[in-house]
Amino acid sequence: WEEFYEKTDNANKLMDRVWYCLAATDKNVAEEAIFWEHWYWEEGEAEKELDKKKKKKACNHTYTKSTEGKEIDFPIWPLTFTTESFKMHPAIDCKCAILTPIGLKMQPVAFPTDDSRTEFRVDYVEAMGKKLYFIFALDPLMSEEDKTANFEKLEKENEILREWFHEVQWDSKYEIGSAGEPDINPK
């Protein structure tokens, strides 16, 4: 955790950014044409220090659009951070209330250096009996050369293979902000 929090400036480099999903080990991700997550601190949380026991709280707004045009604008998922953990709390919209009954223990695998748009952010989670990896980037249109370099690094450093992944079907002419996400990523 120490290395992750050092590289992310205590999770601050996760926040106030839109993370574009490029691929995942879940085969259903290949049916998506757009998949982004906007991460931000809850009000008053940004200034707080990470603590071993007291959770620092953030939010994740996720939007997907399938290759068939089906849009899902998910309810906000709470995120919590301590010096020894990072959890996502899937939100279930029951129409009368939004429930977040479980916290998924996320395991960071890779994180871009200094907001690089050419490096992967990779997270691992075990959920519903599945072992899942997700690859995100600050730009949905990463070059094939950069993707290949990142996958080679993942294999060399973590024994994670490219063939495990299914890619989001990003349009090569996709314009940042065109699916309602804020254009806030460092340039």
mmCIF file with all atom_site columns, C-alpha atoms in Angstrom:
data_model
loop_
_atom_site.group_PDB
_atom_site.id
_atom_site.type_symbol
_atom_site.label_atom_id
_atom_site.label_alt_id
_atom_site.label_comp_id
_atom_site.label_asym_id
_atom_site.label_entity_id
_atom_site.label_seq_id
_atom_site.pdbx_PDB_ins_code
_atom_site.Cartn_x
_atom_site.Cartn_y
_atom_site.Cartn_z
_atom_site.occupancy
_atom_site.B_iso_or_equiv
_atom_site.pdbx_formal_charge
_atom_site.auth_seq_id
_atom_site.auth_comp_id
_atom_site.auth_asym_id
_atom_site.auth_atom_id
_atom_site.pdbx_PDB_model_num
ATOM 1   C CA . TRP A 1 1   ? 0.000   0.000   0.000   1.00 0.00 ? 1   TRP A CA 1
ATOM 2   C CA . GLU A 1 2   ? 2.867   2.340   0.725   1.00 0.00 ? 2   GLU A CA 1
ATOM 3   C CA . GLU A 1 3   ? 4.084   2.291   -2.893  1.00 0.00 ? 3   GLU A CA 1
ATOM 4   C CA . PHE A 1 4   ? 0.537   2.774   -4.243  1.00 0.00 ? 4   PHE A CA 1
ATOM 5   C CA . TYR A 1 5   ? -0.175  5.735   -1.986  1.00 0.00 ? 5   TYR A CA 1
ATOM 6   C CA . GLU A 1 6   ? 3.208   7.271   -2.763  1.00 0.00 ? 6   GLU A CA 1
ATOM 7   C CA . LYS A 1 7   ? 2.614   6.991   -6.519  1.00 0.00 ? 7   LYS A CA 1
ATOM 8   C CA . THR A 1 8   ? -0.963  8.321   -6.213  1.00 0.00 ? 8   THR A CA 1
ATOM 9   C CA . ASP A 1 9   ? -0.140  11.112  -3.740  1.00 0.00 ? 9   ASP A CA 1
ATOM 10  C CA . ASN A 1 10  ? -2.326  9.459   -1.083  1.00 0.00 ? 10  ASN A CA 1
ATOM 11  C CA . ALA A 1 11  ? -5.043  8.711   -3.685  1.00 0.00 ? 11  ALA A CA 1
ATOM 12  C CA . ASN A 1 12  ? -5.258  12.349  -4.776  1.00 0.00 ? 12  ASN A CA 1
ATOM 13  C CA . LYS A 1 13  ? -4.111  11.407  -8.299  1.00 0.00 ? 13  LYS A CA 1
ATOM 14  C CA . LEU A 1 14  ? -7.107  9.069   -8.553  1.00 0.00 ? 14  LEU A CA 1
ATOM 15  C CA . MET A 1 15  ? -9.483  11.954  -7.856  1.00 0.00 ? 15  MET A CA 1
ATOM 16  C CA . ASP A 1 16  ? -10.836 14.746  -10.011 1.00 0.00 ? 16  ASP A CA 1
ATOM 17  C CA . ARG A 1 17  ? -10.148 12.619  -13.047 1.00 0.00 ? 17  ARG A CA 1
ATOM 18  C CA . VAL A 1 18  ? -12.144 10.613  -15.520 1.00 0.00 ? 18  VAL A CA 1
ATOM 19  C CA . TRP A 1 19  ? -10.825 7.079   -15.903 1.00 0.00 ? 19  TRP A CA 1
ATOM 20  C CA . TYR A 1 20  ? -11.590 5.404   -19.219 1.00 0.00 ? 20  TYR A CA 1
ATOM 21  C CA . CYS A 1 21  ? -11.892 1.631   -19.125 1.00 0.00 ? 21  CYS A CA 1
ATOM 22  C CA . LEU A 1 22  ? -9.846  0.109   -21.929 1.00 0.00 ? 22  LEU A CA 1
ATOM 23  C CA . ALA A 1 23  ? -10.241 -3.567  -21.053 1.00 0.00 ? 23  ALA A CA 1
ATOM 24  C CA . ALA A 1 24  ? -11.219 -6.083  -18.392 1.00 0.00 ? 24  ALA A CA 1
ATOM 25  C CA . THR A 1 25  ? -11.097 -9.810  -17.824 1.00 0.00 ? 25  THR A CA 1
ATOM 26  C CA . ASP A 1 26  ? -14.915 -9.815  -17.724 1.00 0.00 ? 26  ASP A CA 1
ATOM 27  C CA . LYS A 1 27  ? -15.922 -10.781 -21.279 1.00 0.00 ? 27  LYS A CA 1
ATOM 28  C CA . ASN A 1 28  ? -19.009 -8.521  -21.125 1.00 0.00 ? 28  ASN A CA 1
ATOM 29  C CA . VAL A 1 29  ? -16.808 -5.435  -21.300 1.00 0.00 ? 29  VAL A CA 1
ATOM 30  C CA . ALA A 1 30  ? -16.283 -6.188  -25.013 1.00 0.00 ? 30  ALA A CA 1
ATOM 31  C CA . GLU A 1 31  ? -19.952 -5.257  -25.523 1.00 0.00 ? 31  GLU A CA 1
ATOM 32  C CA . GLU A 1 32  ? -19.283 -1.691  -24.342 1.00 0.00 ? 32  GLU A CA 1
ATOM 33  C CA . ALA A 1 33  ? -18.564 1.188   -26.720 1.00 0.00 ? 33  ALA A CA 1
ATOM 34  C CA . ILE A 1 34  ? -18.091 3.688   -23.887 1.00 0.00 ? 34  ILE A CA 1
ATOM 35  C CA . PHE A 1 35  ? -17.117 3.030   -20.257 1.00 0.00 ? 35  PHE A CA 1
ATOM 36  C CA . TRP A 1 36  ? -15.851 5.821   -18.023 1.00 0.00 ? 36  TRP A CA 1
ATOM 37  C CA . GLU A 1 37  ? -15.634 6.532   -14.293 1.00 0.00 ? 37  GLU A CA 1
ATOM 38  C CA . HIS A 1 38  ? -15.407 10.032  -12.771 1.00 0.00 ? 38  HIS A CA 1
ATOM 39  C CA . TRP A 1 39  ? -13.698 9.880   -9.371  1.00 0.00 ? 39  TRP A CA 1
ATOM 40  C CA . TYR A 1 40  ? -13.790 12.686  -6.796  1.00 0.00 ? 40  TYR A CA 1
ATOM 41  C CA . TRP A 1 41  ? -13.461 13.239  -3.037  1.00 0.00 ? 41  TRP A CA 1
ATOM 42  C CA . GLU A 1 42  ? -16.615 13.774  -1.007  1.00 0.00 ? 42  GLU A CA 1
ATOM 43  C CA . GLU A 1 43  ? -16.931 17.357  0.199   1.00 0.00 ? 43  GLU A CA 1
ATOM 44  C CA . GLY A 1 44  ? -14.373 18.107  2.939   1.00 0.00 ? 44  GLY A CA 1
ATOM 45  C CA . GLU A 1 45  ? -12.432 14.848  2.412   1.00 0.00 ? 45  GLU A CA 1
ATOM 46  C CA . ALA A 1 46  ? -9.634  16.066  0.109   1.00 0.00 ? 46  ALA A CA 1
ATOM 47  C CA . GLU A 1 47  ? -7.811  17.844  2.921   1.00 0.00 ? 47  GLU A CA 1
ATOM 48  C CA . LYS A 1 48  ? -7.941  14.875  5.303   1.00 0.00 ? 48  LYS A CA 1
ATOM 49  C CA . GLU A 1 49  ? -4.934  12.632  5.863   1.00 0.00 ? 49  GLU A CA 1
ATOM 50  C CA . LEU A 1 50  ? -5.122  8.907   5.186   1.00 0.00 ? 50  LEU A CA 1
ATOM 51  C CA . ASP A 1 51  ? -5.534  6.957   8.400   1.00 0.00 ? 51  ASP A CA 1
ATOM 52  C CA . LYS A 1 52  ? -5.232  3.288   9.329   1.00 0.00 ? 52  LYS A CA 1
ATOM 53  C CA . LYS A 1 53  ? -8.739  3.083   10.813  1.00 0.00 ? 53  LYS A CA 1
ATOM 54  C CA . LYS A 1 54  ? -10.710 6.191   9.838   1.00 0.00 ? 54  LYS A CA 1
ATOM 55  C CA . LYS A 1 55  ? -11.960 6.017   6.242   1.00 0.00 ? 55  LYS A CA 1
ATOM 56  C CA . LYS A 1 56  ? -11.365 8.804   3.757   1.00 0.00 ? 56  LYS A CA 1
ATOM 57  C CA . LYS A 1 57  ? -14.410 8.976   1.477   1.00 0.00 ? 57  LYS A CA 1
ATOM 58  C CA . ALA A 1 58  ? -14.747 9.522   -2.245  1.00 0.00 ? 58  ALA A CA 1
ATOM 59  C CA . CYS A 1 59  ? -17.223 8.883   -5.062  1.00 0.00 ? 59  CYS A CA 1
ATOM 60  C CA . ASN A 1 60  ? -17.244 7.095   -8.401  1.00 0.00 ? 60  ASN A CA 1
ATOM 61  C CA . HIS A 1 61  ? -19.754 8.063   -11.089 1.00 0.00 ? 61  HIS A CA 1
ATOM 62  C CA . THR A 1 62  ? -19.784 5.414   -13.840 1.00 0.00 ? 62  THR A CA 1
ATOM 63  C CA . TYR A 1 63  ? -21.347 5.635   -17.271 1.00 0.00 ? 63  TYR A CA 1
ATOM 64  C CA . THR A 1 64  ? -21.470 2.945   -19.954 1.00 0.00 ? 64  THR A CA 1
ATOM 65  C CA . LYS A 1 65  ? -22.945 2.729   -23.423 1.00 0.00 ? 65  LYS A CA 1
ATOM 66  C CA . SER A 1 66  ? -23.098 -0.612  -25.193 1.00 0.00 ? 66  SER A CA 1
ATOM 67  C CA . THR A 1 67  ? -22.245 -1.224  -28.820 1.00 0.00 ? 67  THR A CA 1
ATOM 68  C CA . GLU A 1 68  ? -26.026 -1.581  -29.318 1.00 0.00 ? 68  GLU A CA 1
ATOM 69  C CA . GLY A 1 69  ? -26.671 1.887   -27.838 1.00 0.00 ? 69  GLY A CA 1
ATOM 70  C CA . LYS A 1 70  ? -27.946 0.905   -24.363 1.00 0.00 ? 70  LYS A CA 1
ATOM 71  C CA . GLU A 1 71  ? -26.863 3.554   -21.846 1.00 0.00 ? 71  GLU A CA 1
ATOM 72  C CA . ILE A 1 72  ? -26.427 3.008   -18.117 1.00 0.00 ? 72  ILE A CA 1
ATOM 73  C CA . ASP A 1 73  ? -25.734 6.007   -15.900 1.00 0.00 ? 73  ASP A CA 1
ATOM 74  C CA . PHE A 1 74  ? -24.994 4.224   -12.641 1.00 0.00 ? 74  PHE A CA 1
ATOM 75  C CA . PRO A 1 75  ? -25.819 5.636   -9.207  1.00 0.00 ? 75  PRO A CA 1
ATOM 76  C CA . ILE A 1 76  ? -22.775 7.065   -7.413  1.00 0.00 ? 76  ILE A CA 1
ATOM 77  C CA . TRP A 1 77  ? -20.623 4.332   -5.881  1.00 0.00 ? 77  TRP A CA 1
ATOM 78  C CA . PRO A 1 78  ? -18.952 5.283   -2.595  1.00 0.00 ? 78  PRO A CA 1
ATOM 79  C CA . LEU A 1 79  ? -15.192 4.687   -2.317  1.00 0.00 ? 79  LEU A CA 1
ATOM 80  C CA . THR A 1 80  ? -13.279 4.392   0.943   1.00 0.00 ? 80  THR A CA 1
ATOM 81  C CA . PHE A 1 81  ? -9.562  4.573   1.601   1.00 0.00 ? 81  PHE A CA 1
ATOM 82  C CA . THR A 1 82  ? -7.397  3.795   4.621   1.00 0.00 ? 82  THR A CA 1
ATOM 83  C CA . THR A 1 83  ? -3.626  3.400   4.720   1.00 0.00 ? 83  THR A CA 1
ATOM 84  C CA . GLU A 1 84  ? -4.182  -0.340  4.308   1.00 0.00 ? 84  GLU A CA 1
ATOM 85  C CA . SER A 1 85  ? -7.166  -0.607  1.983   1.00 0.00 ? 85  SER A CA 1
ATOM 86  C CA . PHE A 1 86  ? -9.194  0.758   -0.899  1.00 0.00 ? 86  PHE A CA 1
ATOM 87  C CA . LYS A 1 87  ? -12.819 -0.331  -1.288  1.00 0.00 ? 87  LYS A CA 1
ATOM 88  C CA . MET A 1 88  ? -15.573 0.263   -3.809  1.00 0.00 ? 88  MET A CA 1
ATOM 89  C CA . HIS A 1 89  ? -19.158 0.013   -2.608  1.00 0.00 ? 89  HIS A CA 1
ATOM 90  C CA . PRO A 1 90  ? -21.463 -0.920  -5.520  1.00 0.00 ? 90  PRO A CA 1
ATOM 91  C CA . ALA A 1 91  ? -24.676 1.107   -5.415  1.00 0.00 ? 91  ALA A CA 1
ATOM 92  C CA . ILE A 1 92  ? -28.021 -0.516  -6.067  1.00 0.00 ? 92  ILE A CA 1
ATOM 93  C CA . ASP A 1 93  ? -30.860 1.806   -7.043  1.00 0.00 ? 93  ASP A CA 1
ATOM 94  C CA . CYS A 1 94  ? -34.076 0.430   -5.511  1.00 0.00 ? 94  CYS A CA 1
ATOM 95  C CA . LYS A 1 95  ? -35.994 3.534   -6.724  1.00 0.00 ? 95  LYS A CA 1
ATOM 96  C CA . CYS A 1 96  ? -36.994 4.457   -3.164  1.00 0.00 ? 96  CYS A CA 1
ATOM 97  C CA . ALA A 1 97  ? -33.398 4.360   -1.904  1.00 0.00 ? 97  ALA A CA 1
ATOM 98  C CA . ILE A 1 98  ? -29.870 3.639   -3.080  1.00 0.00 ? 98  ILE A CA 1
ATOM 99  C CA . LEU A 1 99  ? -28.222 0.814   -1.173  1.00 0.00 ? 99  LEU A CA 1
ATOM 100 C CA . THR A 1 100 ? -24.502 0.054   -0.863  1.00 0.00 ? 100 THR A CA 1
ATOM 101 C CA . PRO A 1 101 ? -24.548 -3.268  1.010   1.00 0.00 ? 101 PRO A CA 1
ATOM 102 C CA . ILE A 1 102 ? -20.990 -4.482  0.386   1.00 0.00 ? 102 ILE A CA 1
ATOM 103 C CA . GLY A 1 103 ? -17.478 -3.152  0.046   1.00 0.00 ? 103 GLY A CA 1
ATOM 104 C CA . LEU A 1 104 ? -15.304 -4.735  -2.615  1.00 0.00 ? 104 LEU A CA 1
ATOM 105 C CA . LYS A 1 105 ? -11.651 -4.881  -1.610  1.00 0.00 ? 105 LYS A CA 1
ATOM 106 C CA . MET A 1 106 ? -9.732  -3.460  -4.533  1.00 0.00 ? 106 MET A CA 1
ATOM 107 C CA . GLN A 1 107 ? -6.102  -4.319  -5.107  1.00 0.00 ? 107 GLN A CA 1
ATOM 108 C CA . PRO A 1 108 ? -4.106  -1.837  -7.183  1.00 0.00 ? 108 PRO A CA 1
ATOM 109 C CA . VAL A 1 109 ? -1.705  -3.480  -9.624  1.00 0.00 ? 109 VAL A CA 1
ATOM 110 C CA . ALA A 1 110 ? -0.393  -0.592  -11.740 1.00 0.00 ? 110 ALA A CA 1
ATOM 111 C CA . PHE A 1 111 ? -0.770  3.175   -11.765 1.00 0.00 ? 111 PHE A CA 1
ATOM 112 C CA . PRO A 1 112 ? 0.381   5.798   -14.288 1.00 0.00 ? 112 PRO A CA 1
ATOM 113 C CA . THR A 1 113 ? 3.357   7.975   -13.399 1.00 0.00 ? 113 THR A CA 1
ATOM 114 C CA . ASP A 1 114 ? 2.632   11.710  -13.130 1.00 0.00 ? 114 ASP A CA 1
ATOM 115 C CA . ASP A 1 115 ? -0.777  11.534  -14.874 1.00 0.00 ? 115 ASP A CA 1
ATOM 116 C CA . SER A 1 116 ? 0.683   9.829   -17.938 1.00 0.00 ? 116 SER A CA 1
ATOM 117 C CA . ARG A 1 117 ? -1.903  9.271   -20.673 1.00 0.00 ? 117 ARG A CA 1
ATOM 118 C CA . THR A 1 118 ? 0.221   6.428   -22.076 1.00 0.00 ? 118 THR A CA 1
ATOM 119 C CA . GLU A 1 119 ? 0.246   4.183   -18.996 1.00 0.00 ? 119 GLU A CA 1
ATOM 120 C CA . PHE A 1 120 ? -2.361  1.838   -17.527 1.00 0.00 ? 120 PHE A CA 1
ATOM 121 C CA . ARG A 1 121 ? -4.083  1.971   -14.190 1.00 0.00 ? 121 ARG A CA 1
ATOM 122 C CA . VAL A 1 122 ? -4.886  -1.655  -13.324 1.00 0.00 ? 122 VAL A CA 1
ATOM 123 C CA . ASP A 1 123 ? -7.108  -2.814  -10.463 1.00 0.00 ? 123 ASP A CA 1
ATOM 124 C CA . TYR A 1 124 ? -7.875  -6.342  -9.279  1.00 0.00 ? 124 TYR A CA 1
ATOM 125 C CA . VAL A 1 125 ? -10.937 -7.485  -7.349  1.00 0.00 ? 125 VAL A CA 1
ATOM 126 C CA . GLU A 1 126 ? -12.615 -10.730 -6.401  1.00 0.00 ? 126 GLU A CA 1
ATOM 127 C CA . ALA A 1 127 ? -16.379 -10.363 -6.770  1.00 0.00 ? 127 ALA A CA 1
ATOM 128 C CA . MET A 1 128 ? -19.221 -12.875 -7.042  1.00 0.00 ? 128 MET A CA 1
ATOM 129 C CA . GLY A 1 129 ? -16.768 -15.751 -7.262  1.00 0.00 ? 129 GLY A CA 1
ATOM 130 C CA . LYS A 1 130 ? -14.807 -14.135 -10.094 1.00 0.00 ? 130 LYS A CA 1
ATOM 131 C CA . LYS A 1 131 ? -11.257 -12.820 -10.170 1.00 0.00 ? 131 LYS A CA 1
ATOM 132 C CA . LEU A 1 132 ? -11.379 -9.619  -12.210 1.00 0.00 ? 132 LEU A CA 1
ATOM 133 C CA . TYR A 1 133 ? -8.822  -7.190  -13.576 1.00 0.00 ? 133 TYR A CA 1
ATOM 134 C CA . PHE A 1 134 ? -9.789  -3.783  -14.965 1.00 0.00 ? 134 PHE A CA 1
ATOM 135 C CA . ILE A 1 135 ? -7.546  -1.567  -17.079 1.00 0.00 ? 135 ILE A CA 1
ATOM 136 C CA . PHE A 1 136 ? -8.166  2.179   -17.091 1.00 0.00 ? 136 PHE A CA 1
ATOM 137 C CA . ALA A 1 137 ? -6.359  5.141   -18.610 1.00 0.00 ? 137 ALA A CA 1
ATOM 138 C CA . LEU A 1 138 ? -6.712  8.909   -18.640 1.00 0.00 ? 138 LEU A CA 1
ATOM 139 C CA . ASP A 1 139 ? -7.286  8.796   -22.408 1.00 0.00 ? 139 ASP A CA 1
ATOM 140 C CA . PRO A 1 140 ? -9.650  6.302   -24.086 1.00 0.00 ? 140 PRO A CA 1
ATOM 141 C CA . LEU A 1 141 ? -7.690  6.374   -27.355 1.00 0.00 ? 141 LEU A CA 1
ATOM 142 C CA . MET A 1 142 ? -4.317  5.041   -26.251 1.00 0.00 ? 142 MET A CA 1
ATOM 143 C CA . SER A 1 143 ? -2.158  3.985   -29.180 1.00 0.00 ? 143 SER A CA 1
ATOM 144 C CA . GLU A 1 144 ? -1.711  0.298   -29.937 1.00 0.00 ? 144 GLU A CA 1
ATOM 145 C CA . GLU A 1 145 ? 2.035   0.758   -29.391 1.00 0.00 ? 145 GLU A CA 1
ATOM 146 C CA . ASP A 1 146 ? 1.457   2.117   -25.869 1.00 0.00 ? 146 ASP A CA 1
ATOM 147 C CA . LYS A 1 147 ? -1.092  -0.621  -25.074 1.00 0.00 ? 147 LYS A CA 1
ATOM 148 C CA . THR A 1 148 ? 1.386   -3.284  -26.186 1.00 0.00 ? 148 THR A CA 1
ATOM 149 C CA . ALA A 1 149 ? 4.150   -1.769  -24.028 1.00 0.00 ? 149 ALA A CA 1
ATOM 150 C CA . ASN A 1 150 ? 1.806   -1.698  -21.019 1.00 0.00 ? 150 ASN A CA 1
ATOM 151 C CA . PHE A 1 151 ? 0.685   -5.298  -21.535 1.00 0.00 ? 151 PHE A CA 1
ATOM 152 C CA . GLU A 1 152 ? 4.322   -6.417  -21.863 1.00 0.00 ? 152 GLU A CA 1
ATOM 153 C CA . LYS A 1 153 ? 5.111   -4.640  -18.593 1.00 0.00 ? 153 LYS A CA 1
ATOM 154 C CA . LEU A 1 154 ? 2.085   -6.251  -16.884 1.00 0.00 ? 154 LEU A CA 1
ATOM 155 C CA . GLU A 1 155 ? 3.237   -9.685  -17.987 1.00 0.00 ? 155 GLU A CA 1
ATOM 156 C CA . LYS A 1 156 ? 6.868   -9.117  -16.991 1.00 0.00 ? 156 LYS A CA 1
ATOM 157 C CA . GLU A 1 157 ? 6.154   -7.545  -13.586 1.00 0.00 ? 157 GLU A CA 1
ATOM 158 C CA . ASN A 1 158 ? 2.880   -9.240  -12.576 1.00 0.00 ? 158 ASN A CA 1
ATOM 159 C CA . GLU A 1 159 ? 2.443   -12.328 -14.781 1.00 0.00 ? 159 GLU A CA 1
ATOM 160 C CA . ILE A 1 160 ? -0.819  -10.860 -16.108 1.00 0.00 ? 160 ILE A CA 1
ATOM 161 C CA . LEU A 1 161 ? -1.396  -11.822 -19.740 1.00 0.00 ? 161 LEU A CA 1
ATOM 162 C CA . ARG A 1 162 ? -2.979  -9.748  -22.496 1.00 0.00 ? 162 ARG A CA 1
ATOM 163 C CA . GLU A 1 163 ? -5.052  -12.695 -23.726 1.00 0.00 ? 163 GLU A CA 1
ATOM 164 C CA . TRP A 1 164 ? -7.059  -12.625 -20.476 1.00 0.00 ? 164 TRP A CA 1
ATOM 165 C CA . PHE A 1 165 ? -8.586  -9.276  -21.446 1.00 0.00 ? 165 PHE A CA 1
ATOM 166 C CA . HIS A 1 166 ? -11.558 -8.137  -23.503 1.00 0.00 ? 166 HIS A CA 1
ATOM 167 C CA . GLU A 1 167 ? -11.392 -4.572  -24.822 1.00 0.00 ? 167 GLU A CA 1
ATOM 168 C CA . VAL A 1 168 ? -13.974 -1.812  -24.734 1.00 0.00 ? 168 VAL A CA 1
ATOM 169 C CA . GLN A 1 169 ? -14.931 -0.941  -28.324 1.00 0.00 ? 169 GLN A CA 1
ATOM 170 C CA . TRP A 1 170 ? -13.916 2.737   -28.291 1.00 0.00 ? 170 TRP A CA 1
ATOM 171 C CA . ASP A 1 171 ? -14.620 4.620   -31.523 1.00 0.00 ? 171 ASP A CA 1
ATOM 172 C CA . SER A 1 172 ? -11.305 5.873   -32.939 1.00 0.00 ? 172 SER A CA 1
ATOM 173 C CA . LYS A 1 173 ? -12.928 9.307   -33.356 1.00 0.00 ? 173 LYS A CA 1
ATOM 174 C CA . TYR A 1 174 ? -14.264 9.473   -29.779 1.00 0.00 ? 174 TYR A CA 1
ATOM 175 C CA . GLU A 1 175 ? -14.122 12.997  -28.359 1.00 0.00 ? 175 GLU A CA 1
ATOM 176 C CA . ILE A 1 176 ? -13.527 13.455  -24.648 1.00 0.00 ? 176 ILE A CA 1
ATOM 177 C CA . GLY A 1 177 ? -16.661 14.910  -23.058 1.00 0.00 ? 177 GLY A CA 1
ATOM 178 C CA . SER A 1 178 ? -19.001 13.654  -25.770 1.00 0.00 ? 178 SER A CA 1
ATOM 179 C CA . ALA A 1 179 ? -20.631 11.096  -23.442 1.00 0.00 ? 179 ALA A CA 1
ATOM 180 C CA . GLY A 1 180 ? -21.313 13.607  -20.670 1.00 0.00 ? 180 GLY A CA 1
ATOM 181 C CA . GLU A 1 181 ? -18.070 13.180  -18.747 1.00 0.00 ? 181 GLU A CA 1
ATOM 182 C CA . PRO A 1 182 ? -16.258 16.294  -17.558 1.00 0.00 ? 182 PRO A CA 1
ATOM 183 C CA . ASP A 1 183 ? -13.097 17.194  -19.487 1.00 0.00 ? 183 ASP A CA 1
ATOM 184 C CA . ILE A 1 184 ? -10.942 17.533  -16.364 1.00 0.00 ? 184 ILE A CA 1
ATOM 185 C CA . ASN A 1 185 ? -7.946  15.237  -16.815 1.00 0.00 ? 185 ASN A CA 1
ATOM 186 C CA . PRO A 1 186 ? -4.495  16.793  -16.610 1.00 0.00 ? 186 PRO A CA 1
ATOM 187 C CA . LYS A 1 187 ? -3.207  17.518  -20.107 1.00 0.00 ? 187 LYS A CA 1
#
